[in-house]
CSV table of C-alpha atoms and ligand atoms in Angstrom, one decimal:
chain,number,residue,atom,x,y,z
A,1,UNK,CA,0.0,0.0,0.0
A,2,UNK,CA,1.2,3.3,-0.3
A,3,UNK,CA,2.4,5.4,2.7
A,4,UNK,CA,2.9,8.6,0.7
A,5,UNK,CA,1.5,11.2,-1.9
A,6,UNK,CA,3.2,12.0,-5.1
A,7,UNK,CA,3.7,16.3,-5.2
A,8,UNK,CA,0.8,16.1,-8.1
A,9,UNK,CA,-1.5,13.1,-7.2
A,10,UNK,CA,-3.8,12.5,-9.6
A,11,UNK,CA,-6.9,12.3,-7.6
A,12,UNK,CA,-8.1,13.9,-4.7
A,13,UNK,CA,-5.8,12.5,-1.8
A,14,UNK,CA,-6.3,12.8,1.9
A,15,UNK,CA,-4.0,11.1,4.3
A,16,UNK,CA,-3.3,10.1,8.2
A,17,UNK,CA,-0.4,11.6,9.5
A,18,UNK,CA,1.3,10.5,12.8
A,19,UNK,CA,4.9,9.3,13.8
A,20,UNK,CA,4.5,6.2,13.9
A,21,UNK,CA,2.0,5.8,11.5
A,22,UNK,CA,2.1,2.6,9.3
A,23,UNK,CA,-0.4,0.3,11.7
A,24,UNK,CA,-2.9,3.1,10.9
A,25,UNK,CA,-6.0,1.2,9.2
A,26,UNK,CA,-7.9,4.1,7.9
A,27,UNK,CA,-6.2,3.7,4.4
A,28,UNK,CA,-8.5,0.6,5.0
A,29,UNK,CA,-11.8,2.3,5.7
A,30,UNK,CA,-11.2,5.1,3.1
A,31,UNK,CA,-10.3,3.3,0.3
A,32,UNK,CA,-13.6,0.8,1.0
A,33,UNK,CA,-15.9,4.0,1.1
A,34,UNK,CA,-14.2,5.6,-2.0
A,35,UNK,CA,-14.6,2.2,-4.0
A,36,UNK,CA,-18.2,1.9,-2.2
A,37,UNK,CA,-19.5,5.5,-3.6
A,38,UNK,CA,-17.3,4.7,-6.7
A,39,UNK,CA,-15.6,8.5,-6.4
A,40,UNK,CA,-12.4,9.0,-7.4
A,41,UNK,CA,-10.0,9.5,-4.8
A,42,UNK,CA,-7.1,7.8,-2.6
A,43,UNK,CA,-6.1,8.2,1.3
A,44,UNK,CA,-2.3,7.0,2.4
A,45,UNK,CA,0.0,6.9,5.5
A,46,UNK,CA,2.1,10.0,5.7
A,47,UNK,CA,4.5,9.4,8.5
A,48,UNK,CA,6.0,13.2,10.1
A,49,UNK,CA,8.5,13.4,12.4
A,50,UNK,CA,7.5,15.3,15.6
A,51,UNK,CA,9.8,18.3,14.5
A,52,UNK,CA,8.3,18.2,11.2
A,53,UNK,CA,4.4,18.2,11.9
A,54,UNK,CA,4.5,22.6,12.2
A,55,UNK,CA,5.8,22.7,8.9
A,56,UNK,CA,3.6,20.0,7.5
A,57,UNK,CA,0.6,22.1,8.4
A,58,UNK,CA,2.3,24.9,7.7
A,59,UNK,CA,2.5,23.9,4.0
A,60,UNK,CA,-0.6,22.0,3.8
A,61,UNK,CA,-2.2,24.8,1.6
A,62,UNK,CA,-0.1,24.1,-1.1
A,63,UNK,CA,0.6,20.7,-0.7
A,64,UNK,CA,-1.0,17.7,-2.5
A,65,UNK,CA,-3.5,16.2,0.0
A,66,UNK,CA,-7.3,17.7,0.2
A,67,UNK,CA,-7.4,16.8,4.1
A,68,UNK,CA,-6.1,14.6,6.9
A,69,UNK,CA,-6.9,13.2,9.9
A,70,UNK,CA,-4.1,13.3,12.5
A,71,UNK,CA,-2.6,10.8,14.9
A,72,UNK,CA,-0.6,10.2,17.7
A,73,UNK,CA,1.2,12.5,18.8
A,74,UNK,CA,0.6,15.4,16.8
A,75,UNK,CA,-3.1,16.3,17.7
A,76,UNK,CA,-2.0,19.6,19.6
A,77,UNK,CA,0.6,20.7,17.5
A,78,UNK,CA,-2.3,20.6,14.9
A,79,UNK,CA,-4.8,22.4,17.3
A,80,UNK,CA,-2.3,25.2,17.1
A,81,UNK,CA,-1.9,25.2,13.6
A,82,UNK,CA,-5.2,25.3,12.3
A,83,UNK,CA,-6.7,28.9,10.9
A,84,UNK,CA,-9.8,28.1,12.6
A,85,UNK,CA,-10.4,24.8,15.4
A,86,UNK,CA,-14.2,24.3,15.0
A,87,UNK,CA,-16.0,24.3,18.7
A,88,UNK,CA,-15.2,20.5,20.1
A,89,UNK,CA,-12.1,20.9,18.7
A,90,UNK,CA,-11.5,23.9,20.7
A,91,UNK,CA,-12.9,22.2,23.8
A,92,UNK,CA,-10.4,19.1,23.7
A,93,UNK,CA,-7.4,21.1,22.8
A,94,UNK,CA,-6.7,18.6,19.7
A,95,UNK,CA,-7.6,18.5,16.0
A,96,UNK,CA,-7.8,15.0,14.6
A,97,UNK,CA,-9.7,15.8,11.4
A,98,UNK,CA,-7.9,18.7,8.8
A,99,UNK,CA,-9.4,20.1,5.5
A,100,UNK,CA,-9.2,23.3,3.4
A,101,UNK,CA,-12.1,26.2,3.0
A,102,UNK,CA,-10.9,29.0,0.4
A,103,UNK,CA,-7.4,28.4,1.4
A,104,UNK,CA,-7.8,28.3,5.1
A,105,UNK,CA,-6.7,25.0,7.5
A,106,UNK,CA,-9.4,24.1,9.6
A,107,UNK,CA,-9.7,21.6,12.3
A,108,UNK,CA,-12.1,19.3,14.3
A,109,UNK,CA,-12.0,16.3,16.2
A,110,UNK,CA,-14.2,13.6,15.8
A,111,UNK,CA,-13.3,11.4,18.2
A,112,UNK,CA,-15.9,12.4,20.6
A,113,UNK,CA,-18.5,11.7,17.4
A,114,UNK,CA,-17.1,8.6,16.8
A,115,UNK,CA,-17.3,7.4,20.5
A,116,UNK,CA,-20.8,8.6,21.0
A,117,UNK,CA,-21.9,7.2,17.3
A,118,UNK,CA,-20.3,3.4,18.5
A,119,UNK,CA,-22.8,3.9,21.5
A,120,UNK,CA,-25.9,5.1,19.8
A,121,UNK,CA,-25.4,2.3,17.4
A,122,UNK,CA,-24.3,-0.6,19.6
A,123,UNK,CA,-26.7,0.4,22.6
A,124,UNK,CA,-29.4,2.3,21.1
A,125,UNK,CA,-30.9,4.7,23.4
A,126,UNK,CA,-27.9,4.3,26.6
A,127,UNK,CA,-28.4,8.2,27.4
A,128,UNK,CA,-32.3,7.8,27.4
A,129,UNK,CA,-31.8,8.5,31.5
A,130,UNK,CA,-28.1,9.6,31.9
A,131,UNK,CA,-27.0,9.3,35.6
A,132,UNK,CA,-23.7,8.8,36.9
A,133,UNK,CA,-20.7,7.9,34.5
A,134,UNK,CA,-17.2,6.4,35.3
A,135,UNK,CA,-14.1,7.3,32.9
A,136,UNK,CA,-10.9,5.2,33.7
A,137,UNK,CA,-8.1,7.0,31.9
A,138,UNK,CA,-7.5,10.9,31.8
A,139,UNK,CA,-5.2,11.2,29.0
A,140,UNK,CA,-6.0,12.9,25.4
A,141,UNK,CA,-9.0,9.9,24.6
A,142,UNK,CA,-10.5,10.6,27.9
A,143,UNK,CA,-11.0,14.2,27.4
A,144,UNK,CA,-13.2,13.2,23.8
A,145,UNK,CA,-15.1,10.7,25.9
A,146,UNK,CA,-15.8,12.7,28.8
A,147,UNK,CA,-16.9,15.9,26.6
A,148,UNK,CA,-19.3,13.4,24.3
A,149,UNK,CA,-20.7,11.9,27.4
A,150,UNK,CA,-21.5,15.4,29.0
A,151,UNK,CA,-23.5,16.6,26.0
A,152,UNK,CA,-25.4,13.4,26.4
A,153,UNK,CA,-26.3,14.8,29.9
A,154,UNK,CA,-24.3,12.4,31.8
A,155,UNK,CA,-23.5,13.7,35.6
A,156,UNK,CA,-21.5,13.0,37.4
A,157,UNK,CA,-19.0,12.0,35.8
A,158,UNK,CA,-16.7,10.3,37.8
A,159,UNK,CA,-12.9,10.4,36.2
A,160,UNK,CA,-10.5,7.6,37.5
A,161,UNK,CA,-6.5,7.9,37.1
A,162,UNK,CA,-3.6,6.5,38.4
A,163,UNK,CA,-2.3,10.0,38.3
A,164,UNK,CA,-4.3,12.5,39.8
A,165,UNK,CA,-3.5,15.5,38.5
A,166,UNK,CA,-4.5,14.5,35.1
A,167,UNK,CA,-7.7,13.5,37.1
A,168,UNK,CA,-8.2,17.1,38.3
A,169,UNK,CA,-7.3,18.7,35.1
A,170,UNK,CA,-10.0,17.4,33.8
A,171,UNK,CA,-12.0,18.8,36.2
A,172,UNK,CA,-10.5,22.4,35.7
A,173,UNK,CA,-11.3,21.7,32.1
A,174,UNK,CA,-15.1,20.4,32.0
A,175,UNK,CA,-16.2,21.5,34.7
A,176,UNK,CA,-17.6,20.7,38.3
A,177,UNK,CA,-20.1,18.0,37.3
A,178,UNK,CA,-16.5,16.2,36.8
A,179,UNK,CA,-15.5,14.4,40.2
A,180,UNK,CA,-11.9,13.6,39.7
A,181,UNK,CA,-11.2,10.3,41.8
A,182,UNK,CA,-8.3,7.3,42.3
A,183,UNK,CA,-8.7,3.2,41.5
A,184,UNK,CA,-9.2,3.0,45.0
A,185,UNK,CA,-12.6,4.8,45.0
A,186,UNK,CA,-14.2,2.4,41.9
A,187,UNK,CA,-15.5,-0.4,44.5
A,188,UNK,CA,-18.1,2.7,45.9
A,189,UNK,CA,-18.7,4.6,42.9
A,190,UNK,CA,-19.7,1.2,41.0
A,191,UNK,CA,-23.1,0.8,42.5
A,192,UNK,CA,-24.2,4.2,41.4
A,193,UNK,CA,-22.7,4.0,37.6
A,194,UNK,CA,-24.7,3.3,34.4
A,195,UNK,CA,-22.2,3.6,32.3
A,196,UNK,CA,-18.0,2.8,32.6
A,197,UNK,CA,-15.7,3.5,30.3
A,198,UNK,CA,-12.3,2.3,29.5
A,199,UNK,CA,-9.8,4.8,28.3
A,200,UNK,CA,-6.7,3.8,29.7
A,201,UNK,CA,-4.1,1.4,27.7
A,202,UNK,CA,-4.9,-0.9,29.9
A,203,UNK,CA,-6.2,-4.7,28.2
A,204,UNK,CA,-4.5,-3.6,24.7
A,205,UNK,CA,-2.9,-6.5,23.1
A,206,UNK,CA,0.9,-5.9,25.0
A,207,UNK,CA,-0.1,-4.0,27.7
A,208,UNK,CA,-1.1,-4.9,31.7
A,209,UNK,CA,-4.6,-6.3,31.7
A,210,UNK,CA,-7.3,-4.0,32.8
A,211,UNK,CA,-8.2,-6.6,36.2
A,212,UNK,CA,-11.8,-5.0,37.9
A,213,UNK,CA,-14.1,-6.4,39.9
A,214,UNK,CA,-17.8,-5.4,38.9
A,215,UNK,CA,-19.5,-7.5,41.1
A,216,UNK,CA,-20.7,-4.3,42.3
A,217,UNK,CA,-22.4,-3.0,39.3
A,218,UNK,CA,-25.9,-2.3,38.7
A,219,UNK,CA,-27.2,-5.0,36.4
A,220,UNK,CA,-28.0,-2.4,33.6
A,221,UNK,CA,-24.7,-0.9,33.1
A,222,UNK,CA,-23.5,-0.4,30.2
A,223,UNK,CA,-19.9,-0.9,29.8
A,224,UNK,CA,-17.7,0.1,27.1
A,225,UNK,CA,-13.6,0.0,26.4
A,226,UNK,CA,-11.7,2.2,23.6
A,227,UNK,CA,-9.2,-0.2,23.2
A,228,UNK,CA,-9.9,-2.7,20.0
A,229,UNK,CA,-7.0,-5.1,20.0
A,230,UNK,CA,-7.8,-7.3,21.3
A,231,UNK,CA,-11.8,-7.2,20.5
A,232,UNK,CA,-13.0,-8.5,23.9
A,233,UNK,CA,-10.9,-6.9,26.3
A,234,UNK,CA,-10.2,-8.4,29.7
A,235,UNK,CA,-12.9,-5.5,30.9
A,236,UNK,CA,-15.3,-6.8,28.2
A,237,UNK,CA,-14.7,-10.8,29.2
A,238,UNK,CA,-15.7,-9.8,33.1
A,239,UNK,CA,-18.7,-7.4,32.0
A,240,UNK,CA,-19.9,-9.9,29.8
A,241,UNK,CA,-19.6,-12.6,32.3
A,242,UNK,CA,-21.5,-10.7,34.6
A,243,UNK,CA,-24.2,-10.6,32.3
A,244,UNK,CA,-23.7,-7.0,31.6
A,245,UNK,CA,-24.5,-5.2,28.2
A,246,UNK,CA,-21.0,-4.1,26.3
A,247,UNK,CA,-19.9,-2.4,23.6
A,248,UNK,CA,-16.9,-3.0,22.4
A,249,UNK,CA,-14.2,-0.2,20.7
A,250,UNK,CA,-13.5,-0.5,17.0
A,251,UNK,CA,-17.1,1.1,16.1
A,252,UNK,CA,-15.2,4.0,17.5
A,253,UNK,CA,-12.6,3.8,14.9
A,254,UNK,CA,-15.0,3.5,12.0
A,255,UNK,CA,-17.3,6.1,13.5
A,256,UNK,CA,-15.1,8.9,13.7
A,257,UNK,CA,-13.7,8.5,10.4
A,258,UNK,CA,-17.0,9.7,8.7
A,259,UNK,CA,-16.9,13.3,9.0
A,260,UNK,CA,-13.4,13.6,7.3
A,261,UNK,CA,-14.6,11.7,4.3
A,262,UNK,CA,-17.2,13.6,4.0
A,263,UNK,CA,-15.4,16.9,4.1
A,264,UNK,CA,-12.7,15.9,1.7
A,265,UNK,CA,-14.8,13.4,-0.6
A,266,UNK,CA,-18.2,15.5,-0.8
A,267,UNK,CA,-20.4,12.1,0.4
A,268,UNK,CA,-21.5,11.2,3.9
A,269,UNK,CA,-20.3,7.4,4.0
A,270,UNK,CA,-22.0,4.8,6.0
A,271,UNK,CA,-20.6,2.3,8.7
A,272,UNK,CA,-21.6,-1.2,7.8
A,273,UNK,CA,-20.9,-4.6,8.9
A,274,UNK,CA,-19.2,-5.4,5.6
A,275,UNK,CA,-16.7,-2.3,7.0
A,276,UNK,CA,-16.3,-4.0,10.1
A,277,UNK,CA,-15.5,-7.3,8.7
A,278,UNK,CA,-12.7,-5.9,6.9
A,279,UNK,CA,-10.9,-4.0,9.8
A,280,UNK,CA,-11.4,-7.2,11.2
A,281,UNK,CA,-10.2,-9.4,8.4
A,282,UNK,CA,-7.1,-7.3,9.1
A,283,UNK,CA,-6.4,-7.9,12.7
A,284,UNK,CA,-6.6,-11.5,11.6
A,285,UNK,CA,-9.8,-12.1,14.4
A,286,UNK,CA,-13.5,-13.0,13.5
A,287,UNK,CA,-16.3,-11.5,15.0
A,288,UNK,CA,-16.4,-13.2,18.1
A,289,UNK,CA,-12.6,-12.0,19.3
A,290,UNK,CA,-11.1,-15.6,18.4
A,291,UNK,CA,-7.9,-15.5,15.7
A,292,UNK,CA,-9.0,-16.1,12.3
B,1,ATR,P1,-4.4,8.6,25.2
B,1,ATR,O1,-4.1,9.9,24.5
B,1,ATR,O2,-4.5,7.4,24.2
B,1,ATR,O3,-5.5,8.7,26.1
B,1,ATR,P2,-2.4,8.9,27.2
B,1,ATR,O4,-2.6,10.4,27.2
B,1,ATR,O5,-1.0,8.4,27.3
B,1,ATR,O6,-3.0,8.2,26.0
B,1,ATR,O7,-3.2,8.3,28.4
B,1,ATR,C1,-3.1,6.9,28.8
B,1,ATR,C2,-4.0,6.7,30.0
B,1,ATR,O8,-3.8,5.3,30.4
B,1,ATR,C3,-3.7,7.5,31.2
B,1,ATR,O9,-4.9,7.7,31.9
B,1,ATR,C4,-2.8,6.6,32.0
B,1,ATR,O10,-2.7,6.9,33.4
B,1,ATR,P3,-1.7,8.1,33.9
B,1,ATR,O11,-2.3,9.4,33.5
B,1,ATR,O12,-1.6,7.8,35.3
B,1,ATR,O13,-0.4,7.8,33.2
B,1,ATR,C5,-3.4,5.3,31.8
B,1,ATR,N1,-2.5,4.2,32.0
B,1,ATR,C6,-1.5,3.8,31.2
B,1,ATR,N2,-0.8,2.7,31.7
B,1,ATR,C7,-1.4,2.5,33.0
B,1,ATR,C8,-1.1,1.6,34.1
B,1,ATR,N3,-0.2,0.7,34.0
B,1,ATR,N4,-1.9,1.7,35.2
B,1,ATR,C9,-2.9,2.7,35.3
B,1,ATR,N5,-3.1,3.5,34.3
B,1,ATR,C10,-2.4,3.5,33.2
């Protein structure tokens, strides 16, 4: 596959940029939509050095790609970049989704879209009665999850970190409907919860295992985990052994790539199964977590 744009590319191309960047799958998603709509177009990796991402935005204007979306770790450095950060872009302090208007950069982040957009599809109707959420992470994925969940009306919400003052920032940043709190606290906050929420590296395919106990748990919480590899995370196994509804992460990957197309490629595309399948086809696991 290619990783990056000739100078004069032939068709509209939009790319990922990040550092690293060749395990990004959204060449995967784009290319399927573009073939789906049959529109003329291409999306590649486009690895950039952290000292290189200012000057990439810098010279996006007159560069060869339409648009981009933006990866770890230059999210900020694109925040600051942009002409103009759109409003939830401005909220979370990152830009994950770039495009051109008469010559000006502007941003947005979708993440927060795409994690509310896996919800509404995988647990239709979750924020009918929002009550109290938990957040486990407070790092740059917690801050889209936590402002998506308070536009659905969610409060508290109850933010959990190893490190507190990440915990508190958060609090600073969204306000005092955020309680910022320790792992110790999740045993009492449990009962209360309807929704968790895992946004720590914790359970991804190389790192510790997420290990919770949610005997506690109100029988209809929902749970939920950003991390996709694996599928069923260690927090997924337990919820779903406790007989509790879950949703699981890569719907958040597929989610938030939507709005980008659509900017760059003119056409709203859809999230299917057949999309899934393919992402999935690619981690080399079926539908059920187990390797293909
Ligand atoms: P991202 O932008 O993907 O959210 P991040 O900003 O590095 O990534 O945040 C990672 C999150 O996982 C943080 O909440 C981190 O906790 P700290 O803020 O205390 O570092 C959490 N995390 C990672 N490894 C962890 C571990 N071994 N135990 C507990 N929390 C961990």
């Amino acid at each position: 596959m290619t990783t990056s744009a000739s100078p004069t590319a032939a068709v509209p191309t939009a790319c990922v940029i990040g550092w690293p960047v060749k395990h990004s799958r959204s060449p995967i998603i784009h290319r399927h939509w573009l073939s789906e709509l049959g529109l003329a177009g291409d999306y590649v990796r486009h690895p950039v050095e952290p000292e290189q991402a200012a000057a990439f935005f810098a010279g996006f204007a007159t560069g060869p790609f339409v648009g981009c979306n933006v990866t770890v770790p230059h999210k900020e450095v694109a925040f600051a970049a942009v002409d103009h950060a759109d409003a939830v872009a401005t909220a979370l302090g990152a830009v994950n989704t770039v495009w051109l208007e008469d010559g000006r950069l502007m941003g947005s982040n979708t993440d927060a879209e795409g994690f509310i957009a896996n919800l509404d599809h995988g647990a239709p109707g979750f924020d009918a009665n929002p009550g109290a959420a938990i957040v486990l992470g407070a790092g740059g994925a917690a801050r889209a999850v936590i402002w998506a969940l308070q536009a659905r009306g969610f409060a508290p919400i109850h933010v959990i970190n190893r490190t507190r003052d990440r915990a508190e920032a958060m609090a600073e940043r969204f306000g005092s409907d955020i309680h910022p709190a320790g792992w110790e606290d999740l045993p009492a906050l449990l009962p209360q919860a309807s929704l968790l929420v895992n946004t720590t590296s914790l359970g991804m395919e190389g790192q510790p295992p997420l290990v919770i106990d949610l005997a506690a748990a109100r029988d209809d919480l929902l749970v939920t985990d950003i991390v996709y590899i694996p599928l069923e995370t260690p927090l997924l196994k337990v919820a779903r052994s406790r007989s509790l509804k879950t949703v699981d992460g890569l719907g958040m990957l597929l989610h938030q790539a939507v709005p980008g197309f659509e900017r760059w490629f003119g056409r709203r595309p859809v999230v299917t199964p057949e999309l899934r399948r393919l992402i999935l086809a690619d981690m080399g696991v079926t539908e059920t977590g187990v390797a293909a």
